[in-house]
Amino acid sequence: MNQEPKDFIRQRIVRDIDEGVVTGGVVTRFPPEPNGYLHIGHAKSICLNFGVAEEFGGVTYLRFDDTNPLKENEEYTDAIARDVAWLGFSWDDRLTHASDYFEQLYQFAEELIAAGKAYVDSQSNEDIRATRGTLTEPGTESPYRNRSVDENLDLFRRMRAGEFADGEHVLRAKIDMASPNINLRDPVLYRIRHAHHFRTGDAWCIYPMYDYTHCICDALEGVTHSLCTLEFEDHRPLYDWVLDNINVNFHPPQIEFSRLGLEYTVMSKRLLNRLVVEGLVSGWDDPRMPTIAGLRRRGVTPGAIRDFCRRIGVTKQDNLVEMSLLEFCIRQDLEATAPRGMAVLDPLPVTITNYPGDGETLSAPWHPQRPELGERDMPFGPRLFIERDDFAEVPPRKYKRLTPDQPVRLRYAYIIEVEEVIKDDAGEVVELRCRYLPESKSGEDTSGIKTKGVVHWVDAAHAVAAPVRVYDRLFQVPQPGGDTLREDLNPDSLTELQGLVEPAIVASDQQRFQFERIGYFCKDAVDSGVFNRTVTLRDSYRPDGGAAGG
Ligand code: ATP
Ligand code: MG
């Protein structure tokens, strides 16, 4: 690297390489528990782990931490692998599971027992919890703490053999019940769970705990930098204790960084799961969810997510990132890449009274600054739709669009002016009868008229009617809570409209578009024919979190 590395983790890695601590290449891992879908917080960890390995010519394991058979399943492992790949990262053949190491983990546990460093405790879970002590008071030693090695080995083997019921015994590390760090007060290493595991089936009825498993897996995989979030800082002494007390010849350093917190959403899998289970969203991939699957369905690209992760950086400071930063990254990315077309979401019929014939085909670029995206055909005819709020009978000051006295240009087409405003009995405008200026065709304009405004439109004979889901933030408060989850929801997070979309957009094999003057939209990957709003346009974004109008 010839560039000064920017965050403390990259600086540490450079130092470890310079000082010869790391000789065989950088090895990292991303260790999700397959008990839910990945969210944007995980993306931060993925970008960091895979990112540093890429930058330093190393490798990354995708390791499923599947130590709790009651909560984990294959739907989740598949979704996680798909999401990591979609974000643009590759683990090659380094896809592992904690369960791949169950036998080794068991052997290390016997080793700890043989060395007098672990014991079988026969207290109930409640008693174990009650005797752990508090931050200010030491814990109390278990009456079973001084069982002999032989008795411990015998009991532990019988635990494995299935002779006991759930909760009858646990294996605990024998460290220090008076340690100021509660994690070192004889933590549980194994518990009995007569449960079917989605990979190991019924081979095991004892399962290792996360803190015991994680460090050993890191060591076995030769992880040179075990990067995790700050809540594990207090667990680091246990991570080190386990590796110091078993016979393994590799000891990765655990390095902690702050979790990503994001405004107007929740990030804990428990709460995301509640949203799904309680039917408050349509699923893990609901476009309002902060999950990778939700963001993908919303129309967000992997590039936008990676850009976001790069901008937030990696520190040890806990922080809450503004949702508007994520929206900014999404917008930036789509602004440059998404083709542009026209759709009308609140249609007002326009009839061009002086238009001869049925129509013609105009042509327009897909992107004004990206000629390489090509052009599309655009049907134009005597019956059109414009957006209802692009006409005002009594215009407010500085109104630049169509009024009875003010012509407007139809984007990539002609100038029109109002001839007659047709209303229904209630006084509502139901149609505009207009004249067009044939000599004002875009690109060949000889009319000499310069309009104040340009509006979008679609041709009534060819526009495709499509449901348009206008998504907004899922929550109406910056920091929704578990206790107020339902009240904190934004009641207007989804508005479904019937839109009229330019036919070339529907026919195109592209997924994401800018609907000119409205926002960025994508074709829904699940419900065909539906468009999802990804994000508003910059100029219609209101920082108060309210829905932006068309
Ligand atoms: P949750 O608390 O939401 O259930 P978790 O941390 O238990 O999340 P894991 O599947 O264990 O979820 O996470 C895998 C990895 O992703 C861990 O290394 C964890 O530190 C990291 N991670 C999870 N959430 C975030 C976040 N918000 N920001 C950064 N990294 C995160
Ligand atoms: Mg976890």
XYZ file of C-alpha atoms and ligand atoms in Angstrom:
582
model
C 0.000 0.000 0.000
C 1.426 3.347 -0.963
C -1.442 5.265 0.612
C -1.574 6.070 4.313
C -4.236 3.698 5.683
C -7.078 5.674 7.142
C -8.563 3.752 10.052
C -7.029 2.235 13.152
C -7.583 -1.322 11.981
C -5.778 -0.835 8.695
C -2.996 0.983 10.534
C -2.691 -1.966 12.880
C -2.511 -4.413 9.973
C 0.201 -2.386 8.258
C 2.149 -2.420 11.501
C 1.699 -6.167 11.950
C 2.983 -6.749 8.434
C 5.930 -4.352 8.884
C 6.904 -5.926 12.186
C 6.657 -9.454 10.833
C 3.806 -10.433 13.146
C 1.874 -11.451 10.055
C 4.005 -13.327 7.572
C 1.688 -15.597 5.619
C -0.878 -13.037 4.480
C -3.847 -11.418 6.139
C -6.746 -13.710 7.042
C -10.114 -12.366 8.208
C -13.546 -13.835 8.643
C -17.144 -12.696 8.636
C -18.986 -14.822 11.220
C -22.769 -14.341 11.039
C -25.155 -16.421 13.068
C -27.702 -17.855 10.613
C -30.682 -16.752 12.702
C -31.896 -13.943 10.470
C -31.093 -11.948 7.363
C -28.117 -9.626 7.074
C -28.687 -5.913 7.548
C -26.808 -2.757 6.679
C -24.863 -3.041 9.960
C -23.542 -6.391 8.832
C -22.568 -4.737 5.556
C -20.181 -2.558 7.544
C -18.522 -5.656 8.982
C -18.517 -7.425 5.601
C -16.941 -4.444 3.835
C -14.337 -4.236 6.578
C -13.410 -7.920 6.725
C -13.479 -8.638 3.007
C -12.199 -5.161 2.238
C -9.008 -5.351 4.282
C -8.253 -8.857 3.031
C -8.595 -7.604 -0.547
C -6.455 -4.559 0.101
C -3.679 -6.544 1.756
C -3.775 -9.497 -0.623
C -5.296 -11.778 1.996
C -8.329 -14.012 2.245
C -11.627 -14.027 4.116
C -13.706 -16.871 5.473
C -17.464 -16.746 5.463
C -18.081 -18.718 8.634
C -21.557 -19.484 9.902
C -21.709 -19.402 13.638
C -24.280 -22.186 13.913
C -24.070 -23.122 17.577
C -27.726 -22.624 18.504
C -29.841 -25.239 16.702
C -33.078 -23.756 17.992
C -32.755 -20.514 16.092
C -30.790 -21.322 12.982
C -31.687 -22.769 9.628
C -30.774 -23.131 6.005
C -33.042 -20.374 4.745
C -30.796 -17.995 6.661
C -27.466 -19.465 5.551
C -28.597 -19.307 1.930
C -29.820 -15.741 2.265
C -26.600 -14.657 3.972
C -24.349 -16.228 1.346
C -26.428 -14.671 -1.422
C -26.219 -11.243 0.201
C -22.448 -11.335 0.750
C -21.922 -12.377 -2.870
C -24.322 -9.707 -4.085
C -22.360 -7.076 -2.192
C -19.468 -8.080 -4.426
C -17.298 -10.183 -2.143
C -15.939 -13.651 -2.657
C -14.927 -16.277 -0.132
C -13.865 -18.803 -2.812
C -13.799 -22.169 -1.069
C -13.616 -20.650 2.407
C -17.184 -21.209 3.432
C -17.174 -22.846 6.842
C -19.443 -23.484 9.782
C -18.703 -23.575 13.476
C -20.366 -26.986 13.317
C -17.540 -28.200 11.040
C -15.384 -28.003 14.169
C -17.735 -29.602 16.702
C -15.511 -32.659 17.179
C -12.373 -30.553 17.645
C -14.206 -28.218 19.995
C -15.266 -31.221 22.018
C -11.719 -32.571 22.195
C -10.407 -29.201 23.388
C -13.075 -29.247 26.098
C -11.872 -32.647 27.303
C -8.382 -31.182 27.304
C -9.540 -28.348 29.564
C -11.228 -30.834 31.881
C -8.111 -33.014 32.015
C -6.061 -29.976 32.954
C -8.489 -29.125 35.755
C -9.618 -26.010 33.880
C -13.223 -26.952 33.275
C -15.871 -28.740 35.294
C -19.367 -30.057 34.978
C -21.788 -27.977 36.983
C -25.090 -29.555 37.983
C -26.756 -26.417 39.274
C -29.856 -25.195 37.509
C -29.549 -22.341 35.030
C -31.284 -20.068 37.519
C -28.805 -20.920 40.246
C -25.882 -20.356 37.929
C -27.243 -16.972 37.029
C -28.042 -16.102 40.636
C -24.539 -16.937 41.831
C -22.676 -14.966 39.175
C -22.564 -11.875 41.361
C -22.870 -8.333 40.078
C -20.591 -5.607 38.821
C -19.823 -4.697 42.423
C -20.044 -8.081 44.128
C -18.103 -11.239 43.341
C -19.855 -14.432 42.361
C -20.188 -17.535 44.514
C -18.438 -20.763 43.656
C -20.590 -23.673 42.614
C -20.771 -26.618 45.044
C -19.735 -28.772 42.050
C -16.668 -26.722 41.252
C -14.211 -29.105 42.825
C -15.320 -32.328 41.220
C -12.402 -34.567 40.291
C -11.085 -34.673 36.765
C -12.321 -38.239 36.409
C -15.806 -37.400 37.536
C -15.918 -34.380 35.226
C -14.711 -36.409 32.256
C -17.217 -39.135 32.964
C -20.103 -36.690 33.257
C -19.075 -34.703 30.199
C -18.871 -37.884 28.093
C -22.269 -38.941 29.337
C -23.608 -35.480 28.504
C -22.416 -36.055 24.964
C -23.874 -39.549 24.931
C -27.297 -38.139 25.661
C -27.793 -39.545 29.158
C -29.097 -36.275 30.583
C -31.967 -33.941 29.938
C -31.622 -30.331 28.806
C -30.424 -28.126 31.659
C -29.333 -30.986 33.912
C -25.635 -30.140 33.585
C -23.381 -27.658 31.853
C -19.644 -27.536 31.320
C -18.034 -24.439 32.795
C -14.563 -23.014 32.568
C -12.834 -22.874 35.928
C -11.439 -19.359 35.978
C -12.300 -16.976 38.792
C -15.683 -16.346 40.417
C -14.320 -13.127 41.899
C -13.018 -11.687 38.645
C -14.051 -8.071 38.110
C -14.939 -9.190 34.580
C -18.182 -11.174 34.793
C -17.296 -13.007 31.589
C -14.468 -14.691 33.474
C -16.652 -15.958 36.335
C -16.619 -19.574 35.252
C -18.460 -19.026 31.965
C -20.549 -21.833 30.535
C -18.764 -23.595 27.653
C -21.300 -26.291 26.767
C -24.981 -26.854 27.370
C -27.280 -29.766 26.701
C -29.797 -29.227 23.910
C -31.660 -32.216 22.581
C -32.377 -30.456 19.337
C -31.985 -31.264 15.678
C -29.247 -29.193 14.076
C -29.764 -28.195 10.441
C -26.300 -29.469 9.493
C -25.230 -32.035 12.077
C -28.687 -33.505 12.515
C -28.914 -35.522 15.726
C -25.193 -36.228 16.033
C -24.907 -33.865 18.986
C -27.021 -33.089 21.997
C -24.472 -30.784 23.594
C -23.657 -27.495 21.913
C -20.703 -25.171 22.544
C -21.301 -21.551 23.524
C -20.368 -18.656 21.259
C -17.449 -17.328 23.330
C -15.829 -20.733 23.491
C -16.450 -21.587 19.849
C -15.560 -18.359 18.208
C -11.966 -17.998 19.323
C -11.150 -21.628 18.560
C -12.629 -21.378 15.053
C -10.588 -18.214 14.497
C -7.432 -20.030 15.609
C -8.113 -23.130 13.507
C -8.670 -21.001 10.425
C -5.500 -18.993 11.039
C -7.375 -15.694 11.304
C -4.744 -12.979 11.657
C -7.163 -10.226 12.717
C -10.418 -11.144 14.414
C -12.513 -8.026 13.926
C -15.672 -7.710 15.948
C -17.945 -5.078 17.391
C -17.366 -3.245 20.646
C -19.814 -5.214 22.755
C -17.264 -8.024 22.660
C -14.525 -5.937 24.237
C -15.355 -7.358 27.671
C -15.272 -10.845 26.192
C -11.735 -10.470 24.907
C -10.122 -11.766 28.134
C -12.197 -14.938 27.740
C -11.252 -15.208 24.073
C -7.627 -15.048 25.148
C -8.095 -17.362 28.142
C -9.534 -20.162 26.016
C -6.739 -19.967 23.456
C -4.085 -19.731 26.149
C -5.366 -22.857 27.848
C -5.794 -25.281 24.992
C -3.235 -26.853 22.766
C -3.569 -24.756 19.642
C -0.617 -23.068 18.024
C -2.285 -19.949 16.731
C -3.711 -17.055 18.707
C -5.479 -14.328 16.711
C -5.845 -10.877 18.228
C -9.413 -9.719 18.725
C -9.859 -6.103 17.651
C -13.107 -4.255 18.291
C -14.781 -1.475 16.329
C -18.082 0.330 16.835
C -21.350 -1.022 15.516
C -23.224 0.869 12.884
C -26.352 2.505 14.205
C -28.662 4.143 11.692
C -31.473 6.625 12.301
C -35.114 5.821 11.556
C -34.572 2.091 11.634
C -33.777 -0.789 13.926
C -30.830 -3.069 13.472
C -31.141 -5.842 15.990
C -32.124 -9.145 14.455
C -34.531 -9.701 17.316
C -36.503 -6.573 16.386
C -36.237 -7.209 12.653
C -37.589 -10.684 13.304
C -40.463 -9.163 15.264
C -41.354 -6.891 12.349
C -41.555 -9.947 10.118
C -43.335 -12.266 12.545
C -45.887 -9.653 13.609
C -46.649 -8.855 9.985
C -45.592 -5.217 10.280
C -43.639 -5.634 7.041
C -44.133 -8.103 4.194
C -40.998 -10.117 4.982
C -37.245 -9.904 5.527
C -36.972 -8.478 2.011
C -39.652 -5.828 2.441
C -38.168 -2.780 0.680
C -38.505 -0.746 3.889
C -36.326 -3.128 5.877
C -32.673 -2.211 6.545
C -31.760 -5.732 5.448
C -29.530 -6.274 2.450
C -32.398 -8.213 0.856
C -34.765 -5.306 1.521
C -32.361 -2.708 0.184
C -31.773 -4.819 -2.927
C -35.499 -5.125 -3.540
C -35.847 -1.407 -2.942
C -33.483 -0.837 -5.876
C -30.278 0.009 -4.018
C -27.097 -1.174 -5.711
C -24.182 -2.958 -4.013
C -22.014 0.001 -5.043
C -24.156 2.416 -3.051
C -23.914 0.258 0.066
C -20.152 -0.092 -0.277
C -19.826 3.653 -0.783
C -21.890 4.224 2.357
C -19.662 1.867 4.365
C -16.575 3.624 3.065
C -17.929 7.024 4.080
C -18.918 6.017 7.607
C -15.463 4.569 8.171
C -14.307 2.418 11.054
C -13.761 3.819 14.547
C -14.225 2.917 18.177
C -16.812 5.668 18.708
C -20.410 4.596 19.025
C -22.463 6.719 16.704
C -25.819 6.999 15.074
C -25.493 7.670 11.370
C -28.081 9.844 9.661
C -30.403 8.050 7.292
C -29.917 10.938 4.891
C -26.295 9.820 4.394
C -27.428 6.417 3.161
C -30.023 8.100 0.964
C -27.349 10.427 -0.372
C -25.140 7.468 -1.338
C -28.044 5.728 -3.046
C -28.953 8.862 -4.966
C -25.370 9.591 -6.016
C -24.971 6.133 -7.391
C -28.283 6.094 -9.265
C -27.834 9.601 -10.562
C -24.812 8.473 -12.518
C -25.976 5.031 -13.566
C -29.766 4.806 -13.819
C -31.361 5.461 -17.201
C -34.034 8.156 -17.157
C -37.540 7.925 -18.439
C -40.960 9.308 -17.761
C -43.879 8.185 -15.666
C -46.905 10.040 -14.398
C -48.119 9.162 -10.925
C -51.118 11.478 -10.603
C -52.383 11.786 -14.151
C -54.256 14.683 -15.684
C -55.476 14.011 -19.268
C -54.348 16.431 -21.953
C -55.859 16.488 -25.408
C -53.994 18.284 -28.167
C -56.710 19.681 -30.347
C -54.570 20.736 -33.299
C -52.527 17.561 -33.564
C -52.945 15.953 -36.972
C -53.148 12.160 -37.151
C -52.713 9.464 -34.475
C -49.192 10.092 -33.355
C -45.496 9.836 -34.064
C -42.399 8.375 -32.515
C -39.940 10.727 -30.876
C -36.575 9.715 -29.593
C -34.683 10.715 -26.468
C -31.454 9.746 -24.721
C -31.685 7.392 -21.747
C -29.343 9.675 -19.841
C -28.446 13.260 -20.772
C -24.807 12.875 -19.679
C -24.310 9.252 -20.669
C -24.722 8.905 -24.442
C -23.377 5.359 -24.201
C -26.665 4.326 -22.603
C -28.291 4.972 -25.990
C -31.694 6.304 -26.905
C -35.204 5.088 -26.662
C -38.309 5.562 -28.798
C -41.036 7.620 -27.238
C -44.541 7.554 -28.670
C -46.291 10.908 -28.831
C -49.858 11.584 -29.841
C -52.903 13.779 -29.388
C -53.841 12.264 -26.020
C -51.341 12.588 -23.214
C -51.114 12.603 -19.461
C -49.199 15.111 -17.414
C -48.810 15.259 -13.652
C -51.810 16.897 -12.005
C -49.672 19.359 -10.048
C -47.872 20.470 -13.198
C -50.983 22.477 -14.027
C -52.394 25.284 -11.914
C -55.459 27.237 -12.867
C -54.605 29.865 -10.291
C -50.849 29.599 -10.036
C -48.906 30.480 -6.924
C -46.167 33.091 -7.315
C -43.161 31.983 -9.373
C -45.017 28.950 -10.713
C -43.083 27.829 -13.773
C -45.334 25.140 -15.124
C -48.544 25.058 -17.136
C -51.269 27.634 -16.469
C -54.057 29.028 -18.621
C -51.692 31.875 -19.522
C -48.325 30.163 -19.465
C -47.128 27.567 -21.972
C -44.843 24.772 -20.956
C -42.483 22.427 -22.769
C -43.187 18.733 -22.728
C -39.827 17.102 -22.103
C -38.187 15.898 -25.354
C -41.322 16.921 -27.287
C -43.254 20.116 -27.981
C -44.472 23.286 -26.326
C -48.151 23.259 -25.427
C -50.521 25.972 -24.317
C -53.927 25.698 -22.690
C -57.028 26.288 -24.749
C -59.715 25.113 -22.379
C -59.926 23.730 -18.861
C -62.598 21.072 -18.452
C -64.063 20.456 -15.009
C -66.542 18.064 -13.507
C -69.600 19.079 -11.522
C -67.526 19.340 -8.369
C -65.244 21.857 -10.024
C -62.323 19.497 -10.287
C -60.163 19.768 -13.394
C -60.624 16.567 -15.375
C -59.002 17.408 -18.677
C -56.983 20.075 -20.398
C -57.563 20.872 -24.025
C -54.362 22.298 -25.402
C -52.707 23.402 -28.623
C -49.208 22.382 -29.467
C -46.660 24.337 -31.498
C -45.572 21.994 -34.303
C -42.465 24.078 -34.928
C -41.296 23.684 -31.308
C -40.170 20.059 -31.536
C -37.194 19.412 -29.279
C -33.949 19.605 -31.161
C -35.578 21.329 -34.149
C -37.264 24.189 -32.356
C -37.851 27.251 -34.544
C -40.703 28.682 -32.495
C -38.538 31.292 -30.823
C -40.496 30.712 -27.613
C -38.711 29.982 -24.405
C -40.901 28.426 -21.737
C -40.275 28.842 -18.041
C -40.783 25.194 -17.332
C -40.405 21.697 -18.711
C -42.727 18.931 -17.550
C -42.817 15.192 -17.987
C -45.663 13.361 -19.692
C -46.691 10.043 -21.177
C -48.619 9.161 -24.291
C -52.085 7.904 -23.332
C -52.295 5.366 -26.131
C -49.039 3.625 -25.179
C -48.338 4.291 -21.510
C -48.325 1.178 -19.352
C -50.436 1.228 -16.217
C -48.352 -0.042 -13.324
C -48.695 -0.174 -9.555
C -46.084 2.107 -8.011
C -45.105 1.592 -4.396
C -43.901 4.824 -2.914
C -41.756 3.828 0.013
C -40.657 6.080 2.793
C -38.820 5.524 6.053
C -40.214 2.662 8.093
C -40.101 4.610 11.354
C -41.154 8.163 12.095
C -38.700 8.704 14.952
C -34.906 8.752 14.657
C -34.403 6.152 17.374
C -37.247 3.651 17.458
C -37.229 1.378 20.472
C -38.130 -2.194 21.209
C -40.845 -1.161 23.657
C -42.457 1.314 21.307
C -41.836 -0.526 18.050
C -45.415 -0.327 16.820
C -46.076 3.274 17.833
C -42.806 4.365 16.290
C -43.712 3.020 12.848
C -44.283 5.596 10.117
C -47.937 5.143 9.079
C -47.078 6.531 5.637
C -44.091 4.313 4.910
C -45.894 2.783 1.928
C -48.341 4.416 -0.452
C -49.434 2.423 -3.444
C -50.371 4.411 -6.522
C -51.444 3.469 -10.011
C -48.850 5.007 -12.304
C -48.582 5.401 -16.052
C -45.154 4.491 -17.301
C -43.419 5.170 -20.586
C -43.429 1.890 -22.562
C -39.663 1.817 -23.170
C -39.079 1.579 -19.416
C -41.315 -1.442 -19.138
C -39.758 -3.071 -22.222
C -36.178 -2.417 -21.134
C -34.201 -5.147 -19.406
C -32.817 -2.540 -17.005
C -34.163 -2.685 -13.450
C -33.523 0.795 -12.084
C -34.652 4.129 -13.504
C -34.991 7.720 -12.708
C -38.576 8.750 -13.359
C -37.790 12.270 -14.432
C -38.661 14.896 -11.843
C -40.108 12.265 -9.470
C -37.414 10.022 -8.082
C -35.557 6.760 -8.521
C -37.586 3.625 -9.014
C -36.916 -0.021 -9.714
C -38.873 -2.943 -11.008
C -39.912 -5.123 -8.134
C -38.125 -8.457 -8.282
C -40.993 -10.340 -6.695
C -44.222 -8.791 -7.956
C -43.824 -8.391 -11.667
C -45.036 -5.179 -13.215
C -44.695 -3.268 -9.945
C -42.311 -0.350 -9.479
C -40.742 0.498 -6.111
C -39.538 3.930 -5.213
C -35.930 3.593 -4.159
C -35.311 7.171 -3.115
C -36.535 10.654 -3.894
C -34.649 13.093 -6.077
C -32.296 15.407 -4.293
C -34.476 18.454 -4.701
C -37.646 16.822 -3.446
C -36.032 15.381 -0.335
C -37.360 16.853 2.873
C -35.039 16.317 5.821
C -37.954 16.094 8.252
C -38.555 12.569 6.988
C -41.903 13.337 5.405
C -42.982 11.866 2.109
C -41.835 13.957 -0.786
C -44.453 14.785 -3.331
C -44.220 13.967 -7.069
P -27.833 -8.826 16.301
O -27.386 -8.281 17.604
O -28.571 -7.877 15.428
O -28.500 -10.161 16.390
P -25.328 -10.003 15.838
O -24.123 -9.211 16.097
O -25.700 -11.025 16.852
O -26.508 -9.048 15.485
P -24.183 -11.758 13.990
O -24.828 -12.583 12.952
O -23.546 -12.439 15.133
O -25.263 -10.729 14.468
O -23.160 -10.737 13.322
C -22.122 -11.140 12.496
C -21.071 -10.089 12.497
O -21.600 -8.844 12.080
C -20.483 -9.903 13.866
O -19.088 -9.897 13.755
C -21.016 -8.586 14.323
O -20.094 -7.929 15.126
C -21.239 -7.837 13.002
N -22.327 -6.876 13.165
C -23.596 -7.132 13.544
N -24.298 -5.983 13.628
C -23.454 -4.985 13.294
C -23.578 -3.562 13.203
N -24.722 -2.937 13.464
N -22.496 -2.848 12.817
C -21.340 -3.474 12.530
N -21.149 -4.793 12.608
C -22.189 -5.556 12.988
Mg -24.139 -12.512 17.365
